[in-house]
Coordinates of C-alpha atoms and ligand atoms in Angstrom, one line a residue:
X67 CA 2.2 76.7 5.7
X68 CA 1.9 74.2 3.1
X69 CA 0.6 70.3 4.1
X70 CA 1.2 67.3 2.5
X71 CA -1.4 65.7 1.8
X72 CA -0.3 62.1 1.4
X73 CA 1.2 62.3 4.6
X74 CA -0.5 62.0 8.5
X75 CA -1.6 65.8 7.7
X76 CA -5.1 65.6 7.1
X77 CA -5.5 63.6 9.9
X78 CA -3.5 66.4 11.9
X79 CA -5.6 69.4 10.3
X80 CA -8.5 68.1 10.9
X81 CA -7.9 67.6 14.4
X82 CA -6.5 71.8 14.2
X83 CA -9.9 72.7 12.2
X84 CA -12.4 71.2 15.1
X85 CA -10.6 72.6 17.9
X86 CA -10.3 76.0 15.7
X87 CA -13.9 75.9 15.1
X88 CA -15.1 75.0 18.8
X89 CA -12.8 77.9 20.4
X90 CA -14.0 80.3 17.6
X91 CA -17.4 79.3 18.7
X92 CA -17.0 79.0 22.4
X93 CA -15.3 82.5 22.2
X94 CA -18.3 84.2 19.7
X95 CA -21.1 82.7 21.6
X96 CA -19.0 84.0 24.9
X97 CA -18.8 87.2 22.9
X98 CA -22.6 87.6 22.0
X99 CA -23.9 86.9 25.3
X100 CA -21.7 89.6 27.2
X101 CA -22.6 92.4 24.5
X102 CA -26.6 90.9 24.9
X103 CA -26.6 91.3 29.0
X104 CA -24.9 94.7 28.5
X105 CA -26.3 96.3 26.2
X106 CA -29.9 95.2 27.3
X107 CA -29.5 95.9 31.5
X108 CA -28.1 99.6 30.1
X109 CA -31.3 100.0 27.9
X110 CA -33.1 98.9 30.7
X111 CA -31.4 101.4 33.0
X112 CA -31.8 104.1 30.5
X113 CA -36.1 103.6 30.4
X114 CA -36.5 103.4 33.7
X115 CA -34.1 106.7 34.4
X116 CA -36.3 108.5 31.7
X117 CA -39.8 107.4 33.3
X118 CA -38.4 108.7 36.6
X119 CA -37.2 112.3 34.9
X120 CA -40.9 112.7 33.7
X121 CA -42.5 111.0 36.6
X122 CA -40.8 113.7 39.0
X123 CA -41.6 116.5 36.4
X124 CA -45.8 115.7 36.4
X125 CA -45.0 115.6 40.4
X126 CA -43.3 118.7 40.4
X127 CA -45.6 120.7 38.4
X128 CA -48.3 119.8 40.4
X129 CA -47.0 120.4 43.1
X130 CA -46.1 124.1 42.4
X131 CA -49.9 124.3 41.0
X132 CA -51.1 122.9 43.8
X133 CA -49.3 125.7 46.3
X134 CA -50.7 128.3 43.7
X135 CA -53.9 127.8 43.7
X136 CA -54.1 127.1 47.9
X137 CA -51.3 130.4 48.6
X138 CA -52.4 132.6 45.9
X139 CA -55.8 131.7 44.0
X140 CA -56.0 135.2 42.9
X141 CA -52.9 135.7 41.6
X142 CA -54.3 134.9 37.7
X143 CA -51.3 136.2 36.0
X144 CA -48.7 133.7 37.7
X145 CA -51.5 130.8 36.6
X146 CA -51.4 131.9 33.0
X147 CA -47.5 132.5 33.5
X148 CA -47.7 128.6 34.4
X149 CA -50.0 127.2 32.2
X150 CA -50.5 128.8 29.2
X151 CA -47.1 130.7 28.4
X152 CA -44.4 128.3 29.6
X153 CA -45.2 125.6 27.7
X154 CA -44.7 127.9 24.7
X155 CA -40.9 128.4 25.1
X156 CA -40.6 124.7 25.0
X157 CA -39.4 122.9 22.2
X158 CA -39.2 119.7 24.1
X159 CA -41.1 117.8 26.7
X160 CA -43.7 119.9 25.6
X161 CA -46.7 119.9 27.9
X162 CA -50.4 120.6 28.7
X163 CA -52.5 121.4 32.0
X164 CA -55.6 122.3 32.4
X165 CA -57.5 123.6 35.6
X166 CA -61.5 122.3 36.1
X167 CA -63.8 123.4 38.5
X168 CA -65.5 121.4 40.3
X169 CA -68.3 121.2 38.1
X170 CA -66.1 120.0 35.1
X171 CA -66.1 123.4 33.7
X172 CA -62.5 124.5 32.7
X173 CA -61.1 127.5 33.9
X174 CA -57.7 127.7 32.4
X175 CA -56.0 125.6 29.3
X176 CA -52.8 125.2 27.5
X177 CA -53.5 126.1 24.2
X178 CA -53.3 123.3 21.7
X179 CA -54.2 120.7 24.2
X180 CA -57.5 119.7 22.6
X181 CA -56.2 119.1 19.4
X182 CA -53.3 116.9 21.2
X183 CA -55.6 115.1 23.7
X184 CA -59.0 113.3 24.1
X185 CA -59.8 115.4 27.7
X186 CA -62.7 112.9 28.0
X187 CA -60.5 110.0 27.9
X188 CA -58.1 111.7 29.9
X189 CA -60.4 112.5 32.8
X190 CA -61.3 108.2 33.0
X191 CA -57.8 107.4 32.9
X192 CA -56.9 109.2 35.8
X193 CA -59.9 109.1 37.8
X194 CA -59.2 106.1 40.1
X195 CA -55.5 107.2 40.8
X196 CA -55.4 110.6 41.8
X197 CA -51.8 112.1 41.2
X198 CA -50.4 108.8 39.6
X199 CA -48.4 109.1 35.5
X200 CA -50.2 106.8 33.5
X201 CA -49.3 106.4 29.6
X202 CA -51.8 107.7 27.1
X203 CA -51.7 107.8 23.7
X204 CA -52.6 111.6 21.9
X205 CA -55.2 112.0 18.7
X206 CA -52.3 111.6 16.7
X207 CA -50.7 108.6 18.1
X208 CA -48.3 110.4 19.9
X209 CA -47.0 109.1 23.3
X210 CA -48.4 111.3 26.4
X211 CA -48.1 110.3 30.1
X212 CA -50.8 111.9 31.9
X213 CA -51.8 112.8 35.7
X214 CA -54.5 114.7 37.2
X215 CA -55.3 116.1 41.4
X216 CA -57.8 117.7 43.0
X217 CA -56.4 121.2 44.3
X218 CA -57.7 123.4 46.8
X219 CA -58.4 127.2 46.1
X220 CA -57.7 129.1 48.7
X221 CA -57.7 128.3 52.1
X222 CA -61.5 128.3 52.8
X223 CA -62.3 124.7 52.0
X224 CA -65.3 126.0 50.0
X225 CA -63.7 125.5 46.1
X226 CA -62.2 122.3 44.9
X227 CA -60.6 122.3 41.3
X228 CA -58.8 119.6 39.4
X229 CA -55.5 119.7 37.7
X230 CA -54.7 117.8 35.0
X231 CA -51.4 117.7 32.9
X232 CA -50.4 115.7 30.1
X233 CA -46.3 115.2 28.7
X234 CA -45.4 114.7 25.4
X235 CA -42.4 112.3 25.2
X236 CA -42.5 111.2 21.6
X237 CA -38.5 112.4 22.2
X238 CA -37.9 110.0 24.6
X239 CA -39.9 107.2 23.2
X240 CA -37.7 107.9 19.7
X241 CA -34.6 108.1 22.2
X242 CA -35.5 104.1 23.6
X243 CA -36.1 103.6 19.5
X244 CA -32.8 104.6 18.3
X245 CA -31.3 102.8 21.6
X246 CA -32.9 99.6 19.8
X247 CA -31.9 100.0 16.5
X248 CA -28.4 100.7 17.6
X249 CA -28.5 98.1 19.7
X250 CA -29.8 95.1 17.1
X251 CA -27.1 96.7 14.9
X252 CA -24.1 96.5 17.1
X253 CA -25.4 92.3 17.8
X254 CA -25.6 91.7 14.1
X255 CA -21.9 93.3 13.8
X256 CA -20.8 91.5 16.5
X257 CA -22.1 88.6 15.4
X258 CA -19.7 89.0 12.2
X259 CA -16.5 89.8 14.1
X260 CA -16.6 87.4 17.0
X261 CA -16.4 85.0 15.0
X262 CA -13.7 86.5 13.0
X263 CA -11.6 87.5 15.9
X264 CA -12.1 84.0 17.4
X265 CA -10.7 82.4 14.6
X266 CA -8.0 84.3 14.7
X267 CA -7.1 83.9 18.3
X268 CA -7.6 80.6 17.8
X269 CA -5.4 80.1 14.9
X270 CA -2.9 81.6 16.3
X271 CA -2.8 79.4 19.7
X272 CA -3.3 75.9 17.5
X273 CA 0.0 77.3 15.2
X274 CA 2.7 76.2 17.7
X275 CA 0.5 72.5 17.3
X276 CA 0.6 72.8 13.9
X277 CA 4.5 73.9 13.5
X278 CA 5.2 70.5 15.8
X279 CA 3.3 68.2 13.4
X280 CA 5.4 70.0 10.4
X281 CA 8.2 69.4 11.9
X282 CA 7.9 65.7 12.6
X283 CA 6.6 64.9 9.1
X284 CA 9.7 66.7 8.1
X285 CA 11.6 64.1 9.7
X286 CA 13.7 61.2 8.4
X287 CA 15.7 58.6 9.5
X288 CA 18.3 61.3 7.0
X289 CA 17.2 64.3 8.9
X290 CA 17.1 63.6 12.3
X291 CA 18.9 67.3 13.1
X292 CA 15.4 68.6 12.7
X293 CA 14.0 70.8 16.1
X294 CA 11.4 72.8 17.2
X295 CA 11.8 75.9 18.2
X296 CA 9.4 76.5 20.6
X297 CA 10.7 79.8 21.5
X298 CA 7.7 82.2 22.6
X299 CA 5.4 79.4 22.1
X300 CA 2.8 79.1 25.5
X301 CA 4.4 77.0 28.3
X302 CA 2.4 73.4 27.9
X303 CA 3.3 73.6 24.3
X304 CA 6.7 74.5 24.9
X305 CA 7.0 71.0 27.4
X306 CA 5.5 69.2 24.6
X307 CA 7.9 70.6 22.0
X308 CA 11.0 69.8 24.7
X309 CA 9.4 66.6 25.0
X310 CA 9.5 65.6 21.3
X311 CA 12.8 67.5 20.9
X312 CA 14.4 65.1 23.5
X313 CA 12.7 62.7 22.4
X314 CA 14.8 63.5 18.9
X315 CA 18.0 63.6 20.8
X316 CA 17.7 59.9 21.4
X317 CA 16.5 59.0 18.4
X318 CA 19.4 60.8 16.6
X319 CA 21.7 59.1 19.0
X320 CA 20.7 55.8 18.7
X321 CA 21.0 56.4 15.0
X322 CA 24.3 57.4 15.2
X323 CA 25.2 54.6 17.5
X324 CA 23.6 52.0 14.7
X325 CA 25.6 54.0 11.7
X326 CA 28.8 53.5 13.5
X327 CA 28.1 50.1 14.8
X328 CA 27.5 49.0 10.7
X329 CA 30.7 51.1 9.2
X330 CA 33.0 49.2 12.4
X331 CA 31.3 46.1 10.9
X332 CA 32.4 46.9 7.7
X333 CA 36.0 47.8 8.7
X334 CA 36.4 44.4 11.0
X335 CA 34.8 42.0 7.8
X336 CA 37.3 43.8 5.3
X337 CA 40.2 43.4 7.0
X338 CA 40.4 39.5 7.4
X339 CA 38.9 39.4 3.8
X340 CA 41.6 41.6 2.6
X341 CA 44.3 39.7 3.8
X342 CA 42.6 36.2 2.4
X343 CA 42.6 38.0 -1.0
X344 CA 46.2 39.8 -0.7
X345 CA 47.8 36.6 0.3
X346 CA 46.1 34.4 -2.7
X347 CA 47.3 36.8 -5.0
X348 CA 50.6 36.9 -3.9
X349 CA 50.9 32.6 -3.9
X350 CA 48.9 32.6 -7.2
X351 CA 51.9 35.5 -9.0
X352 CA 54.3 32.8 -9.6
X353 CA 54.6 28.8 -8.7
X354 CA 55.6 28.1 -4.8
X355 CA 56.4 24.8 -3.3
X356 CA 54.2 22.8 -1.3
X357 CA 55.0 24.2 1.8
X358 CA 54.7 27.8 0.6
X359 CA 51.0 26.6 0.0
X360 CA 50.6 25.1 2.9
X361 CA 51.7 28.4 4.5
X362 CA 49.6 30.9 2.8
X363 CA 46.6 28.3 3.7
X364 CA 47.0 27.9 7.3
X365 CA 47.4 31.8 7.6
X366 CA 43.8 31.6 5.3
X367 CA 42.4 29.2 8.0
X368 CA 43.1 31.9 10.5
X369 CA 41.5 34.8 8.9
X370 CA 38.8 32.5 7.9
X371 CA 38.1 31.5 11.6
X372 CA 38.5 34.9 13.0
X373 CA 35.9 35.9 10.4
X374 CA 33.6 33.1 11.1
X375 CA 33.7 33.7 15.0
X376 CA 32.9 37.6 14.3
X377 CA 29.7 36.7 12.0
X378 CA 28.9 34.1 14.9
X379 CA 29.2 37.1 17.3
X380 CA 27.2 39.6 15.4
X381 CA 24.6 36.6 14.3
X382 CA 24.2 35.8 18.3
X383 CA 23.4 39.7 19.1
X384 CA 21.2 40.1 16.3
X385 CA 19.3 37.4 17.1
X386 CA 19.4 37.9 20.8
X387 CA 17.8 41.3 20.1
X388 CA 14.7 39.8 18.5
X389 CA 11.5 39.2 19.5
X390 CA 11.9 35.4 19.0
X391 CA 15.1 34.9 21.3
X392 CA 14.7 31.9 22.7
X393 CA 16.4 31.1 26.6
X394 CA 16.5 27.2 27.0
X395 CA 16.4 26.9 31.1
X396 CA 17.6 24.0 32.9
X397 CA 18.1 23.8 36.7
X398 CA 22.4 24.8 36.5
X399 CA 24.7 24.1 39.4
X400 CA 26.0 27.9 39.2
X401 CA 29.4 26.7 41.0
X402 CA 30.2 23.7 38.8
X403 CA 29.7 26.0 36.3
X404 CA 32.7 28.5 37.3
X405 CA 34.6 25.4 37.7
X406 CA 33.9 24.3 34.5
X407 CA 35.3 27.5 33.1
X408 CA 38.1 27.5 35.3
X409 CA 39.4 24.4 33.9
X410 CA 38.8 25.5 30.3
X411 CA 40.9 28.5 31.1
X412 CA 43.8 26.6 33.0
X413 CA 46.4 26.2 30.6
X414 CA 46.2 29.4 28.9
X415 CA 46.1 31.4 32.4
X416 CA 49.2 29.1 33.5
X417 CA 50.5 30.1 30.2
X418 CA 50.5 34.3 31.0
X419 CA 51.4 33.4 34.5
X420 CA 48.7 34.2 36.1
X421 CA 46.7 32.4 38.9
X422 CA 42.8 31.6 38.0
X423 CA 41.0 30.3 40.5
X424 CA 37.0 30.2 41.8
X425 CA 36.1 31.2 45.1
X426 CA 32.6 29.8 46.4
X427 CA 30.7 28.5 49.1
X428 CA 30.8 24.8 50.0
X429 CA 26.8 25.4 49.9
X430 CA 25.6 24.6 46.2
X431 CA 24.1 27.7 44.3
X432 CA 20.9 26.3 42.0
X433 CA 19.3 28.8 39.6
X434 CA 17.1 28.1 36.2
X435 CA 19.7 29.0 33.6
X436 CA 20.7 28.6 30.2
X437 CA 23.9 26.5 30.6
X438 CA 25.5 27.4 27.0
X439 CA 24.7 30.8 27.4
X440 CA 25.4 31.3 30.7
X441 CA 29.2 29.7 29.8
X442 CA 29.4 31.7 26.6
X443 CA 29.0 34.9 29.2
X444 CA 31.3 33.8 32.2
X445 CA 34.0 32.9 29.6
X446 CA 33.8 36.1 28.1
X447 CA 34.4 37.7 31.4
X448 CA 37.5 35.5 31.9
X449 CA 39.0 35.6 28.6
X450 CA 38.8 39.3 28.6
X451 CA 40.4 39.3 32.3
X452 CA 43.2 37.1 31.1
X453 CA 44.3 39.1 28.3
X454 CA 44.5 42.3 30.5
X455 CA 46.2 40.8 33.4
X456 CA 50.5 40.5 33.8
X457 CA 51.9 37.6 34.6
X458 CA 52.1 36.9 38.5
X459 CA 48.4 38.1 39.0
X460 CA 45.3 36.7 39.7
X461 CA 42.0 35.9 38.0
X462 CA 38.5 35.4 40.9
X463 CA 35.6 33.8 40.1
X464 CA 33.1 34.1 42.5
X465 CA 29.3 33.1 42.9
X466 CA 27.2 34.2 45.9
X467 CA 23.2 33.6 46.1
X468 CA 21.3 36.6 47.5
X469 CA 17.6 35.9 48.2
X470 CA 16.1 35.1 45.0
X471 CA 19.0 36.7 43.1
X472 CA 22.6 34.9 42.5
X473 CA 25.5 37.3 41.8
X474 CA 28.6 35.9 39.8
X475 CA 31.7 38.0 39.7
X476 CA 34.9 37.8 37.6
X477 CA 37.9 39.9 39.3
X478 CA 41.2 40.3 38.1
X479 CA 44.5 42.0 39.5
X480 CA 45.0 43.5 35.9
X481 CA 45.9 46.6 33.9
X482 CA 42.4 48.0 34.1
X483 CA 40.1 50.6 32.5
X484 CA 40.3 54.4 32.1
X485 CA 37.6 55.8 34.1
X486 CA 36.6 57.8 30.9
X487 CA 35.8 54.5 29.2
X488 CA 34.0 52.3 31.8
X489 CA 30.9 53.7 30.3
X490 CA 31.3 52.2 26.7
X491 CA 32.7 49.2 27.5
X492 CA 29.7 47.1 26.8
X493 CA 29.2 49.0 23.7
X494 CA 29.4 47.1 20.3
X495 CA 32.9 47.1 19.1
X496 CA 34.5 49.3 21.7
X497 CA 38.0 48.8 22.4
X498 CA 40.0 50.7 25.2
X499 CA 43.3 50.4 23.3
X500 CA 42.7 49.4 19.7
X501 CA 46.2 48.0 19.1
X502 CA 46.3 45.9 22.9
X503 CA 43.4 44.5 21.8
X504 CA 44.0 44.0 18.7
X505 CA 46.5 41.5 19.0
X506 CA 44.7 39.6 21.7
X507 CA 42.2 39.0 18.4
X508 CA 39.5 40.7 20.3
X509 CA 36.5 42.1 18.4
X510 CA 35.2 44.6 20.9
X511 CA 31.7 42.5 21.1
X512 CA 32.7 40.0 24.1
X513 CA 31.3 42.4 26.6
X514 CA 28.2 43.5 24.7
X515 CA 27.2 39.7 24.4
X516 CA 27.7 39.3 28.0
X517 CA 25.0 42.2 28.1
X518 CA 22.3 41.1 26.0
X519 CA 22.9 37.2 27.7
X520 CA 22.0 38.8 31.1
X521 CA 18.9 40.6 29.6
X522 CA 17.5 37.2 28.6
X523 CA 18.3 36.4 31.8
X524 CA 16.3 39.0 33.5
X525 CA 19.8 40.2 34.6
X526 CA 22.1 42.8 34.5
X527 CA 26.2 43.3 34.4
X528 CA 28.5 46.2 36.1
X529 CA 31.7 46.5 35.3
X530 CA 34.0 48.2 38.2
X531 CA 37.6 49.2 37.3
X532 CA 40.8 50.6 38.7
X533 CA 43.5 51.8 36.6
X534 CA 47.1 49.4 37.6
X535 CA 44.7 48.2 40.1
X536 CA 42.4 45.6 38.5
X537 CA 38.6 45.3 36.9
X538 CA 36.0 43.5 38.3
X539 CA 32.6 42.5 36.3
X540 CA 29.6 41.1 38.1
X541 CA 26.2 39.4 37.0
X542 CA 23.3 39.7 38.4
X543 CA 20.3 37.6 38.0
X544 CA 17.4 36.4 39.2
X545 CA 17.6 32.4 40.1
X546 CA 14.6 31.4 38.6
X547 CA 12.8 32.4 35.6
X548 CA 10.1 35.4 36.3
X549 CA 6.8 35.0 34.8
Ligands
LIG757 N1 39.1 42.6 32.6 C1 39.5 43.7 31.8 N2 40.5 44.5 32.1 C2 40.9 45.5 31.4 N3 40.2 45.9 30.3 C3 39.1 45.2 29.9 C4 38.7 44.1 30.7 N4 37.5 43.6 30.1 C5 37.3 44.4 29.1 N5 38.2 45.3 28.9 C6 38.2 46.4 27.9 O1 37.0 46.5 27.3 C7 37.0 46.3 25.9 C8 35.8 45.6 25.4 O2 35.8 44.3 25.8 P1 35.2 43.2 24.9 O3 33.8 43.7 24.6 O4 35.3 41.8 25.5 O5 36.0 43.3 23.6 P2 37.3 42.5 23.2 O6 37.7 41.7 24.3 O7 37.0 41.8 22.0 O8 38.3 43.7 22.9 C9 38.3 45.6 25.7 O9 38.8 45.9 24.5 C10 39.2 46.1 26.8 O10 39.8 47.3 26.4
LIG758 MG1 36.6 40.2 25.1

């Protein structure tokens, strides 16, 4: 994966490396400690199983000795059978006895045991505990455990001899010995590959993290089709990656929305321009009369004014959209208001035919507004009412106060609105029926104005429609200035 490194990635990578590092370590040190406990309690399992075997072996042989020399303490051949020719045969656990009378004098040895053993010492050791293994080391440092009983010859209580027997378990000492070396060698490899396989692992579940940061560096305001694919990746990462990607889907629309709204901008400046410039060339090809002048500038004046009331219109949503937009309140009479609009509206209403008239309580409705803007909004509402009504219908305006909100409506009995477009009406530019409109010298923003007025205004507008039925748009708002 290659970074860029004059972007946000070192910030991001760094980020990846610490968490890599601290699950790499959490998961070696995890790692170390369960091959440590494990390794150790079966080490510890296996010394104390191997005391036990030769424990129970000293106990045994002493306990056939013991039957011998009480059952049959003339039976010389099985004793030598026992001690002296056994031990022989052995290759391992090899092992000594020897039988002492009772005045110390022995009466029967393995061969080789006083070359192995200090008897002396021997005999000290095991004086005070009668029948118990206690460790002794041979003349040539070799590992014995040794144990030693009195016995009774015979069944007379007359003769009193003492066993003693010594085990050679140099085996199972180099057994324990190799157990340790094995064991410090399989913590030193593990101390290598934890780590390695940690790092791994933990690569591989920061990736997904990593992919989502490429992915919006990648981005542009040019390239906003970008998305993650966050197929297979773990489920919290996969609702992050949804997150961003919706977040994208937004982003992308509003971009689109923004593209379109500057290329219908574009479209609605040219065409006034156009016909300023196709006119002027057309007066200017040969010499006219006065009144052909005064023709070709009146119809000037009139694409000059529908231009300047479009860059008024986009100037006023522009700067209504900024942080600096400014809402001058004043306490409004909201009724005188309507009527004020009414009566601006009169003659052209009475002009279509159509009946324009405000319906409100005799109780005056106060609220903190801003007058102008508040006019610019409701006239909006009318004009647009007006130009979609037939003659013999009938233009409402109506004012109610609710609480601390007031609610002004404009109805009309006109042609109305797909259902399809209700939704974009207060869009920039939108037209229901581009040539309708057209003519009626609309610009498609009337609407969105009336939108961004009522969000200074803490407000909000609807717009309900019936096709052949009528429109109604209301304005909500609260009656005094929050905050
Ligand atoms: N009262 C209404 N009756 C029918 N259609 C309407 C009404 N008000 C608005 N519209 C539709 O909504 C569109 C957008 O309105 P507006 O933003 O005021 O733009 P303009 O009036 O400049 O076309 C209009 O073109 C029209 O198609
Ligand atoms: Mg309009």
């Amino acid at each position: 994966m290659s970074l860029n490194p004059a972007s946000s990635a070192p910030g991001a990578q760094r980020l990846s490396r610490t968490l890599a590092f601290r699950l790499t370590a959490a998961y070696s040190l995890a790692g170390l400690l369960m091959v440590l406990l494990g390794t150790a309690s079966l080490y510890i399992v296996l010394r104390a199983e191997l005391n036990k075997s030769t424990d129970l072996f000293l106990a045994d042989k002493l306990h056939v000795l013991r039957t011998m020399l009480r059952e049959r303490p003339d039976d010389d051949d099985g004793l030598r059978e026992e001690i002296q020719l056994e031990n022989a045969a052995r290759r391992y656990q090899q092992f000594y006895i020897r039988l002492v009378d009772e005045h110390g004098a022995p009466v029967m040895t393995t061969p080789g045991m006083e070359e192995q053993l200090d008897l002396d010492e021997l005999v000290r050791r095991t004086r005070d505990r009668p029948g118990a293994s206690i460790p002794m080391a041979g003349r040539r440092g070799q590992p014995f455990r040794v144990t030693s009983a009195d016995a009774r010859v015979g069944t007379a209580p007359s003769r009193n001899d003492t066993i003693q027997i010594a085990i050679d378990i140099s085996q199972e000492e180099a057994l324990l010995r190799r157990y340790r070396l094995w064991f410090w060698a399989i913590l030193l490899a593990m101390s290598f590959f934890f780590p390695l396989i940690g790092y791994r692992v933990a690569r591989h579940g920061i990736r997904p993290v990593e992919e989502i940061a490429s992915t919006a560096r990648r981005i542009t305001s040019t390239n906003l089709r970008e998305r993650i694919r966050a197929e297979g990746y773990p489920s919290e990462l996969a609702s992050l990656a949804g997150t961003f990607n919706e977040m994208l889907d937004r982003l992308e629309e509003s971009f689109e929305r923004i593209s379109r709204f500057s290329a219908d901008i574009a479209h609605d400046l040219r065409t006034p321009v156009n016909n300023i410039r196709g006119e002027a060339e057309v007066a200017l090809a040969r010499a006219r009369t006065a009144d052909e002048y005064r023709e070709v500038l009146e119809s000037s004046l009139e694409e000059a004014v529908r231009l300047s009331e479009l860059i008024g219109d986009l100037l006023f949503l522009a700067r209504a959209e900024s942080p600096l937009k400014n809402v001058r309140r004043q306490k409004v009479e909201v009724c005188e208001l309507l009527s004020a609009v009414r009566e601006y509206y009169d003659a052209t209403a009475s002009d279509g035919g159509i009946t324009l008239v405000t319906a409100v309580n005799a109780a005056p409705i106060t609220a903190e507004l801003d007058r102008s803007l508040m006019l610019r909004a409701v006239s909006n509402l009318v004009s647009n009412a007006i130009a979609h009504t037939l003659p013999g219908g009938m233009v409402t305006l109506a004012a109610a106060a609710d609480g601390e909100a007031i609610r002004i409506e404009v109805s009309d009995t006109g042609v109305g609105i797909p259902i399809e477009a209700l939704p974009r009406v207060f869009d920039r530019f939108f037209r229901v029926d581009l040539s309708r409109s057209k003519s009626s010298g609309g610009t498609g923003l009337g609407l969105a104005i009336v939108q961004s007025i009522m969000t200074l205004h803490g407000g909000s507008a609807e717009i309900s429609s019936e096709l052949g039925r009528g429109t109604c748009v209301t304005l909500r708002m609260p009656a005094i200035a929050a905050g």
